Short mmCIF file of N, CA and C in Angstrom, two decimals:
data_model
loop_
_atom_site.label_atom_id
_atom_site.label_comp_id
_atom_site.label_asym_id
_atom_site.label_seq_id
_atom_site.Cartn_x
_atom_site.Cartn_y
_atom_site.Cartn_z
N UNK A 161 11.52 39.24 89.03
CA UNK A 161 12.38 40.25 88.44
C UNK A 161 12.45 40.01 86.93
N UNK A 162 12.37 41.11 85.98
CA UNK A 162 12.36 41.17 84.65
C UNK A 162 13.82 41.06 84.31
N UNK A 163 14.38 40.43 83.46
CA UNK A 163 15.20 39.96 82.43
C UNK A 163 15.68 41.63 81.63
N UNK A 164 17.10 41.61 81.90
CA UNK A 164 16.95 42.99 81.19
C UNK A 164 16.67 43.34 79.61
N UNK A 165 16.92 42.40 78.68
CA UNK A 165 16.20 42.37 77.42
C UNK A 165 15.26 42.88 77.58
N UNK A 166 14.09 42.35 78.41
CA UNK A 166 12.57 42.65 78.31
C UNK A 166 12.44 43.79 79.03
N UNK A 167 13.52 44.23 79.89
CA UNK A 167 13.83 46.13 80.38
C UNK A 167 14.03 46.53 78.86
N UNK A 168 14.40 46.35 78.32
CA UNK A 168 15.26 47.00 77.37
C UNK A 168 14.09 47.65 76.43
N UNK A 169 13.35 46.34 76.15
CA UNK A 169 12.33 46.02 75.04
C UNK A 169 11.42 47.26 75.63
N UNK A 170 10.78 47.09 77.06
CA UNK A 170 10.12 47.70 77.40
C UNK A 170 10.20 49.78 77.61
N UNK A 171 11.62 49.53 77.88
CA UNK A 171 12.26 51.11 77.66
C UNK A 171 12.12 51.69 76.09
N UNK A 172 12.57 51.01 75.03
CA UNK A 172 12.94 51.48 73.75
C UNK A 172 11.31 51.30 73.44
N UNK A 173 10.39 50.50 73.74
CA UNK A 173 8.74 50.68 73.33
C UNK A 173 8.54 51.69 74.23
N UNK A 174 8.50 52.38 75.13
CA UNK A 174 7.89 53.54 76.23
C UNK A 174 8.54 55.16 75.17
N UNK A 175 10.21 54.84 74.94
CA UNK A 175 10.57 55.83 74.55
C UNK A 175 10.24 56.21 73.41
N UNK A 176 9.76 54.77 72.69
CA UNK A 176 9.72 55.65 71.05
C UNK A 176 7.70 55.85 70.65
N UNK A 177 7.21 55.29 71.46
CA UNK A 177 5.79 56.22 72.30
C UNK A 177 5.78 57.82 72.40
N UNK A 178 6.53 57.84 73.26
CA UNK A 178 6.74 59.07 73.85
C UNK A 178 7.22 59.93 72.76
N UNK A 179 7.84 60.02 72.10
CA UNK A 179 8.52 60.69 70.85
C UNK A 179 7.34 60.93 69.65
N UNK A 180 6.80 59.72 69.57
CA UNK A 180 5.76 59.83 68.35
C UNK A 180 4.65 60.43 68.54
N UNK A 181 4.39 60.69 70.01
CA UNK A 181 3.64 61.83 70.16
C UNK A 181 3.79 62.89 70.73
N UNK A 182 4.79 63.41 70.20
CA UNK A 182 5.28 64.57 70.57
C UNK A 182 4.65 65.63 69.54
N UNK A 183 4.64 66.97 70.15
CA UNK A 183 4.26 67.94 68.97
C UNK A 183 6.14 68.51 68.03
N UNK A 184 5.69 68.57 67.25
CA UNK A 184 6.92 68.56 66.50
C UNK A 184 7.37 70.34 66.48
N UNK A 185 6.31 71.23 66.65
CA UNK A 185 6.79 72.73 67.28
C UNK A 185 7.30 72.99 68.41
N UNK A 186 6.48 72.19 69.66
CA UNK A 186 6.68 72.95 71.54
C UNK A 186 7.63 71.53 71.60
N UNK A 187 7.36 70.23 71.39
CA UNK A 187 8.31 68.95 71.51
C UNK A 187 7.86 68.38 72.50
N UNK A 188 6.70 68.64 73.26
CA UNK A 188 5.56 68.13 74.32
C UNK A 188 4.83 67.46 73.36
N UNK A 189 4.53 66.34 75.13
CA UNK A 189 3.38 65.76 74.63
C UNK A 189 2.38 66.83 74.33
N UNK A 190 0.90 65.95 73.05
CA UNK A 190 0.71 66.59 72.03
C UNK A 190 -1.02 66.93 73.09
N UNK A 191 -1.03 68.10 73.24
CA UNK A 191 -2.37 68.43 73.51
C UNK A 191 -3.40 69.32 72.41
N UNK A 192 -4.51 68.26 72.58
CA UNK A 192 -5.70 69.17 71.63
C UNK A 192 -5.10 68.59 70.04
N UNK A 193 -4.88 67.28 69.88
CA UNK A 193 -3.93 67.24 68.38
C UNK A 193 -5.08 67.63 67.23
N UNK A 194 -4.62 68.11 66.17
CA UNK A 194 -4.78 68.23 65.10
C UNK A 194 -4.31 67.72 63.89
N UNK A 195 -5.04 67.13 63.43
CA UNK A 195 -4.45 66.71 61.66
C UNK A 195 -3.91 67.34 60.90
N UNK A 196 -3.34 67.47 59.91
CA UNK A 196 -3.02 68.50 58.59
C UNK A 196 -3.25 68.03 57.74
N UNK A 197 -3.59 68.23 56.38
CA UNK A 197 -3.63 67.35 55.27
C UNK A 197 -2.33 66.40 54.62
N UNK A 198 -1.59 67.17 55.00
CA UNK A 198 -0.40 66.36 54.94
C UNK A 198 -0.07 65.56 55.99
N UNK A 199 -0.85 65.32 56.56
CA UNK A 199 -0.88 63.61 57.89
C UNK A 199 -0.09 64.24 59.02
N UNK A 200 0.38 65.24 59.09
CA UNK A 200 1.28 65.51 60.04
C UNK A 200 0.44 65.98 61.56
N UNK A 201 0.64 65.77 62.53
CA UNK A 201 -0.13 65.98 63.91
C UNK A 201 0.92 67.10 64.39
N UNK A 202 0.28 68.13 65.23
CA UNK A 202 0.21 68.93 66.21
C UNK A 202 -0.16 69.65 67.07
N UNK A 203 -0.37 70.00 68.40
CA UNK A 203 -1.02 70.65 69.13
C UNK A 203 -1.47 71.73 68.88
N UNK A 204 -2.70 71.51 68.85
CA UNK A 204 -4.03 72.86 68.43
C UNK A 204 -3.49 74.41 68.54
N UNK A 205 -3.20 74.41 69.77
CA UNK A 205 -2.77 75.55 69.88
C UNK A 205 -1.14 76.23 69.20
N UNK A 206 -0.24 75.47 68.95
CA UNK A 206 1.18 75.23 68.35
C UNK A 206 0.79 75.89 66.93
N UNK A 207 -0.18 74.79 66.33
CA UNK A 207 0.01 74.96 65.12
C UNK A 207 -1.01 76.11 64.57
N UNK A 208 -2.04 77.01 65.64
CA UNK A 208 -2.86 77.58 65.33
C UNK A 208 -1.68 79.08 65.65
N UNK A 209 -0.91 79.17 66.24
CA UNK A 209 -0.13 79.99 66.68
C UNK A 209 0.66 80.52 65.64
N UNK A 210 1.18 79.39 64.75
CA UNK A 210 2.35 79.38 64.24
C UNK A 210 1.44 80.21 62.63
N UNK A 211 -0.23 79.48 62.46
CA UNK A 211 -1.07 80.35 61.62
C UNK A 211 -1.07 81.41 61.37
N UNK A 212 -1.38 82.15 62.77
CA UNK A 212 -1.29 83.86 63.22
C UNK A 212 0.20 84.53 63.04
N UNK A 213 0.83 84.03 63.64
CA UNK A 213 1.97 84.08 63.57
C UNK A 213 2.89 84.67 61.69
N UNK A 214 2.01 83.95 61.10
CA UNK A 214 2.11 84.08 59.26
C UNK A 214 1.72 85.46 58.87
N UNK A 215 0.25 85.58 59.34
CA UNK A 215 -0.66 86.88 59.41
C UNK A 215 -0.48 86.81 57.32
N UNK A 216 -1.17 85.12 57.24
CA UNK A 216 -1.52 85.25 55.61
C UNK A 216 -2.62 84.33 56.33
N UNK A 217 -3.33 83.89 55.34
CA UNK A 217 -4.66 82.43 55.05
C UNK A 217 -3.59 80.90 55.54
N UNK A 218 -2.59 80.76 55.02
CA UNK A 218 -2.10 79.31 55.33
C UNK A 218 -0.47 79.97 54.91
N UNK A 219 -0.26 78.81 55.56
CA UNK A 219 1.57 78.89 56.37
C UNK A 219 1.72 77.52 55.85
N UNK A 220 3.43 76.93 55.61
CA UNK A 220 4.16 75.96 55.35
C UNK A 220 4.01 75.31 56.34
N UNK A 221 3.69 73.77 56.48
CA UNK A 221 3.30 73.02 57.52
C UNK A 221 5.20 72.70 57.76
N UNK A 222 5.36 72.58 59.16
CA UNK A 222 6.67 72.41 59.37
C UNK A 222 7.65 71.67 59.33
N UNK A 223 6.73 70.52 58.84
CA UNK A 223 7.70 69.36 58.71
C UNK A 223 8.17 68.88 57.09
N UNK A 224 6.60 69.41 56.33
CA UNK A 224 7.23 68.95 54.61
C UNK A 224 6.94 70.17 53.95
N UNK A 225 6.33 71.49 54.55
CA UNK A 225 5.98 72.80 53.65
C UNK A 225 5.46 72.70 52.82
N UNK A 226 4.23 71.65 53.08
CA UNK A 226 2.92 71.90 52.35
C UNK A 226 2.31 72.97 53.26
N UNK A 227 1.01 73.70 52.24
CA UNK A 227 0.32 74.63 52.46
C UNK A 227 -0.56 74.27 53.54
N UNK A 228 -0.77 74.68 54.54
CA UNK A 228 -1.77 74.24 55.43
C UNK A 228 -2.75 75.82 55.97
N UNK A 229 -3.82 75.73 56.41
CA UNK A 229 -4.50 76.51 56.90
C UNK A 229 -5.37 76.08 57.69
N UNK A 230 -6.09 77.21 58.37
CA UNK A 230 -6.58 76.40 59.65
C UNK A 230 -8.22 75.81 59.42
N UNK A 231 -8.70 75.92 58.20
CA UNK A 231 -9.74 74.99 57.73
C UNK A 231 -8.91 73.46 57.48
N UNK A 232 -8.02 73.30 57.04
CA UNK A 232 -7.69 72.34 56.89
C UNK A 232 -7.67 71.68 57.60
N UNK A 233 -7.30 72.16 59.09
CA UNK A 233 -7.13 71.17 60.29
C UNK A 233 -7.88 70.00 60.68
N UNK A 234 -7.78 69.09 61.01
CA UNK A 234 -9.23 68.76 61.87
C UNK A 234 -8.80 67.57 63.43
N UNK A 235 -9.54 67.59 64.23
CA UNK A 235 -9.51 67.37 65.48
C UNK A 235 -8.67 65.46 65.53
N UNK A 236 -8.05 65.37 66.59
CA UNK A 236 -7.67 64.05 66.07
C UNK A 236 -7.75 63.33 67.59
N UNK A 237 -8.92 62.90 67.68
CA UNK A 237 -9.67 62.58 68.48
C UNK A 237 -9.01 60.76 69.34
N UNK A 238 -8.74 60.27 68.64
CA UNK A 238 -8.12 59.26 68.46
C UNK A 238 -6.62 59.37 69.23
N UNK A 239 -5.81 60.17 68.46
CA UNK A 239 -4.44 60.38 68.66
C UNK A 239 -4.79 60.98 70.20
N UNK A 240 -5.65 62.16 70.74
CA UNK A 240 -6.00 62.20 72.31
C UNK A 240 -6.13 61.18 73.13
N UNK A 241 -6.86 60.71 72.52
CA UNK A 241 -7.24 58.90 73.49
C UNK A 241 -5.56 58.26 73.93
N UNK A 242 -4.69 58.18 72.75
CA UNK A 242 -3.32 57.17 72.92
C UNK A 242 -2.41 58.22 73.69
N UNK A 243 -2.48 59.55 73.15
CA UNK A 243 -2.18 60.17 74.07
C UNK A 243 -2.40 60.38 76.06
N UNK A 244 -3.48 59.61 76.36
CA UNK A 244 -4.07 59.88 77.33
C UNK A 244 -3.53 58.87 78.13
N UNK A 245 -4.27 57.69 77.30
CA UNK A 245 -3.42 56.60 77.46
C UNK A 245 -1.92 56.18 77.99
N UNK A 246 -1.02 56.84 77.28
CA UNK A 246 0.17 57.16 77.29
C UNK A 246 0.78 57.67 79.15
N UNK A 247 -0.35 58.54 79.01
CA UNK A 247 -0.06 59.33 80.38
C UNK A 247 0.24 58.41 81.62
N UNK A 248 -1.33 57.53 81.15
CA UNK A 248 -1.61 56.67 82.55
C UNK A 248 -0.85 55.48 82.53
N UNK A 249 0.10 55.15 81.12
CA UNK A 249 1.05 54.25 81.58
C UNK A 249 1.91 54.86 82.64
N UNK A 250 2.50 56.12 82.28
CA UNK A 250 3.25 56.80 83.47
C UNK A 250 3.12 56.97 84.47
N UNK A 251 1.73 57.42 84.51
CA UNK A 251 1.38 57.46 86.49
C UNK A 251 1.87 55.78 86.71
N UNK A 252 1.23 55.06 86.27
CA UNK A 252 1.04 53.64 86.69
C UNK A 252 2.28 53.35 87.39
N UNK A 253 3.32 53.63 86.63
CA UNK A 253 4.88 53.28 86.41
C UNK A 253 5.20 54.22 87.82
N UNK A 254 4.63 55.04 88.03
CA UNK A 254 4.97 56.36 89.13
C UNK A 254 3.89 55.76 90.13
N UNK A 255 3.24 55.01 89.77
CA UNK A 255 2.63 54.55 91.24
C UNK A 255 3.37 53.03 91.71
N UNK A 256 3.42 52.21 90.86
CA UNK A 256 4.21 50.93 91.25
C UNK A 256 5.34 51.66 91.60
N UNK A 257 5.90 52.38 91.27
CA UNK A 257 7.98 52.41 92.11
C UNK A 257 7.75 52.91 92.89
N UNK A 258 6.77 54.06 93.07
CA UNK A 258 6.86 55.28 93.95
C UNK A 258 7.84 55.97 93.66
N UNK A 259 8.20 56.36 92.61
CA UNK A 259 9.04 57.34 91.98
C UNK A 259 8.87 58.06 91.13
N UNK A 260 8.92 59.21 91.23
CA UNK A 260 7.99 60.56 90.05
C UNK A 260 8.49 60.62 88.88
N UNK A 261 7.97 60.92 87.67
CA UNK A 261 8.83 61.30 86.57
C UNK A 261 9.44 62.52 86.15
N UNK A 262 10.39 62.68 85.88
CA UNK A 262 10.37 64.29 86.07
C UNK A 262 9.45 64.93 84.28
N UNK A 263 9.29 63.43 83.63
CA UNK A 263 8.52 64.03 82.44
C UNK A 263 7.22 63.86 82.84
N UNK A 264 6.83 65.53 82.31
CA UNK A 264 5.43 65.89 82.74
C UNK A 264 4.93 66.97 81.45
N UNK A 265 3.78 67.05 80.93
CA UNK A 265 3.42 68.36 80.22
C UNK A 265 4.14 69.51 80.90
N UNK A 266 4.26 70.34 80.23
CA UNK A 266 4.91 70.96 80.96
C UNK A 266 6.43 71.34 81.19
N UNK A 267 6.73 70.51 81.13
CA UNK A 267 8.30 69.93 81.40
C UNK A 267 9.23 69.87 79.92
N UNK A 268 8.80 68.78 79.74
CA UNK A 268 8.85 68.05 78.56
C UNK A 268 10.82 68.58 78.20
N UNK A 269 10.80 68.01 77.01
CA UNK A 269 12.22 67.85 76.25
C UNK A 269 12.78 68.73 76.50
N UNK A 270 12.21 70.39 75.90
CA UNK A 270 12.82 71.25 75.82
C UNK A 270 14.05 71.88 76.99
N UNK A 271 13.43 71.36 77.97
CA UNK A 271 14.32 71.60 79.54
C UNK A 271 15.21 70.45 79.20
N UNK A 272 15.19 69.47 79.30
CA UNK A 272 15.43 68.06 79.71
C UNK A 272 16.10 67.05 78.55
N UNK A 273 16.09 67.50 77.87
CA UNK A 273 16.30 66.23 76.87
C UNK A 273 16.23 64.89 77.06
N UNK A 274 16.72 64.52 78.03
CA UNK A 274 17.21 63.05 78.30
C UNK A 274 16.33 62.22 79.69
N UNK A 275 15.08 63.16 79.79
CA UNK A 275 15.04 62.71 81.59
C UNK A 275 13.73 62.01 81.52
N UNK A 276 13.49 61.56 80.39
CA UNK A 276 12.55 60.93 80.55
C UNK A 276 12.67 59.19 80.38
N UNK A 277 14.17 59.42 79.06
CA UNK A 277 14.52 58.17 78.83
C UNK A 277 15.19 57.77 80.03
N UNK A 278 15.99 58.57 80.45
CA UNK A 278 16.70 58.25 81.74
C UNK A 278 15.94 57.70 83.20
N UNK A 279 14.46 58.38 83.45
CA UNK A 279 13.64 58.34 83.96
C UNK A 279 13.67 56.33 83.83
N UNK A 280 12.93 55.98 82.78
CA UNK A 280 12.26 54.81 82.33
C UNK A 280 13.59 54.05 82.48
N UNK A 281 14.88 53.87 82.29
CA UNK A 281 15.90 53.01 82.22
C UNK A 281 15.90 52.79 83.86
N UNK A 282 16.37 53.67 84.38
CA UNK A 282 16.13 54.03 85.91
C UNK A 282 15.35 52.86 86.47
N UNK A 283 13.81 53.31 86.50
CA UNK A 283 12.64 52.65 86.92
C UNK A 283 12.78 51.09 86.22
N UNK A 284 13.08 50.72 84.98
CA UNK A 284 12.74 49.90 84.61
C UNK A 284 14.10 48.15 85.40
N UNK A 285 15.12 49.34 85.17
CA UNK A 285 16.31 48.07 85.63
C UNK A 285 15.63 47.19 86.75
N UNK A 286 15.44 48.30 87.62
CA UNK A 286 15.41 47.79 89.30
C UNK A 286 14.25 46.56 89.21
N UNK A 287 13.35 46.20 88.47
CA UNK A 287 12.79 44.96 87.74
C UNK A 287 13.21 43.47 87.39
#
């Protein structure tokens, strides 16, 4: 049985994972990420939306309102991988308890706010 510190440690590292790859428009995990020139990541489709959406050449990126356009973008191939990654810590975690998460693509914050951290505190105590 784990020591709850090292629950703790292990919850506040899962949760602040989970957050940093979030898309900062939908608040899901980040599918298809994209770069901006201004370093900022978001889901391909989010931020290609939010382009059209302008109906100019480039739109205020949303987090510091630099100019962005969709040449600017580029694929962030990398950030997919940790993203992916990410996932299969979860199944893993959902296959050792045998207990589902209710965070899923899909799902995500916007419903839920809290059910993922809640999720991981949950799963992690019983350790």
């Amino acid at each position: 049985m784990a020591s709850t510190s090292g629950i703790q440690k292990i919850h506040k590292t899962l949760t602040q994972m989970q957050k940093n790859l979030e898309c900062s428009i939908c608040l899901e995990l980040l599918q298809d990420p994209v770069l901006t020139k201004c370093e900022h990541h978001f889901c391909n489709f989010c931020i290609l939306a939010l382009l059209q959406s302008k109906r100019r050449p480039s739109a205020p990126c949303p987090l510091c309102k630099e100019p962005i356009t969709k040449r600017s973008l580029t694929t962030h191939s990398t950030l997919k991988s940790i993203v992916t990654a990410f996932q299969s810590v979860v199944a893993a975690i959902e296959s050792d308890t045998g207990q589902k998460c209710e965070y899923s693509q899909g799902v995500g914050r916007r419903n839920n706010m809290h059910t993922f951290e809640q999720y991981l505190w949950m799963v992690l105590k019983h350790y």
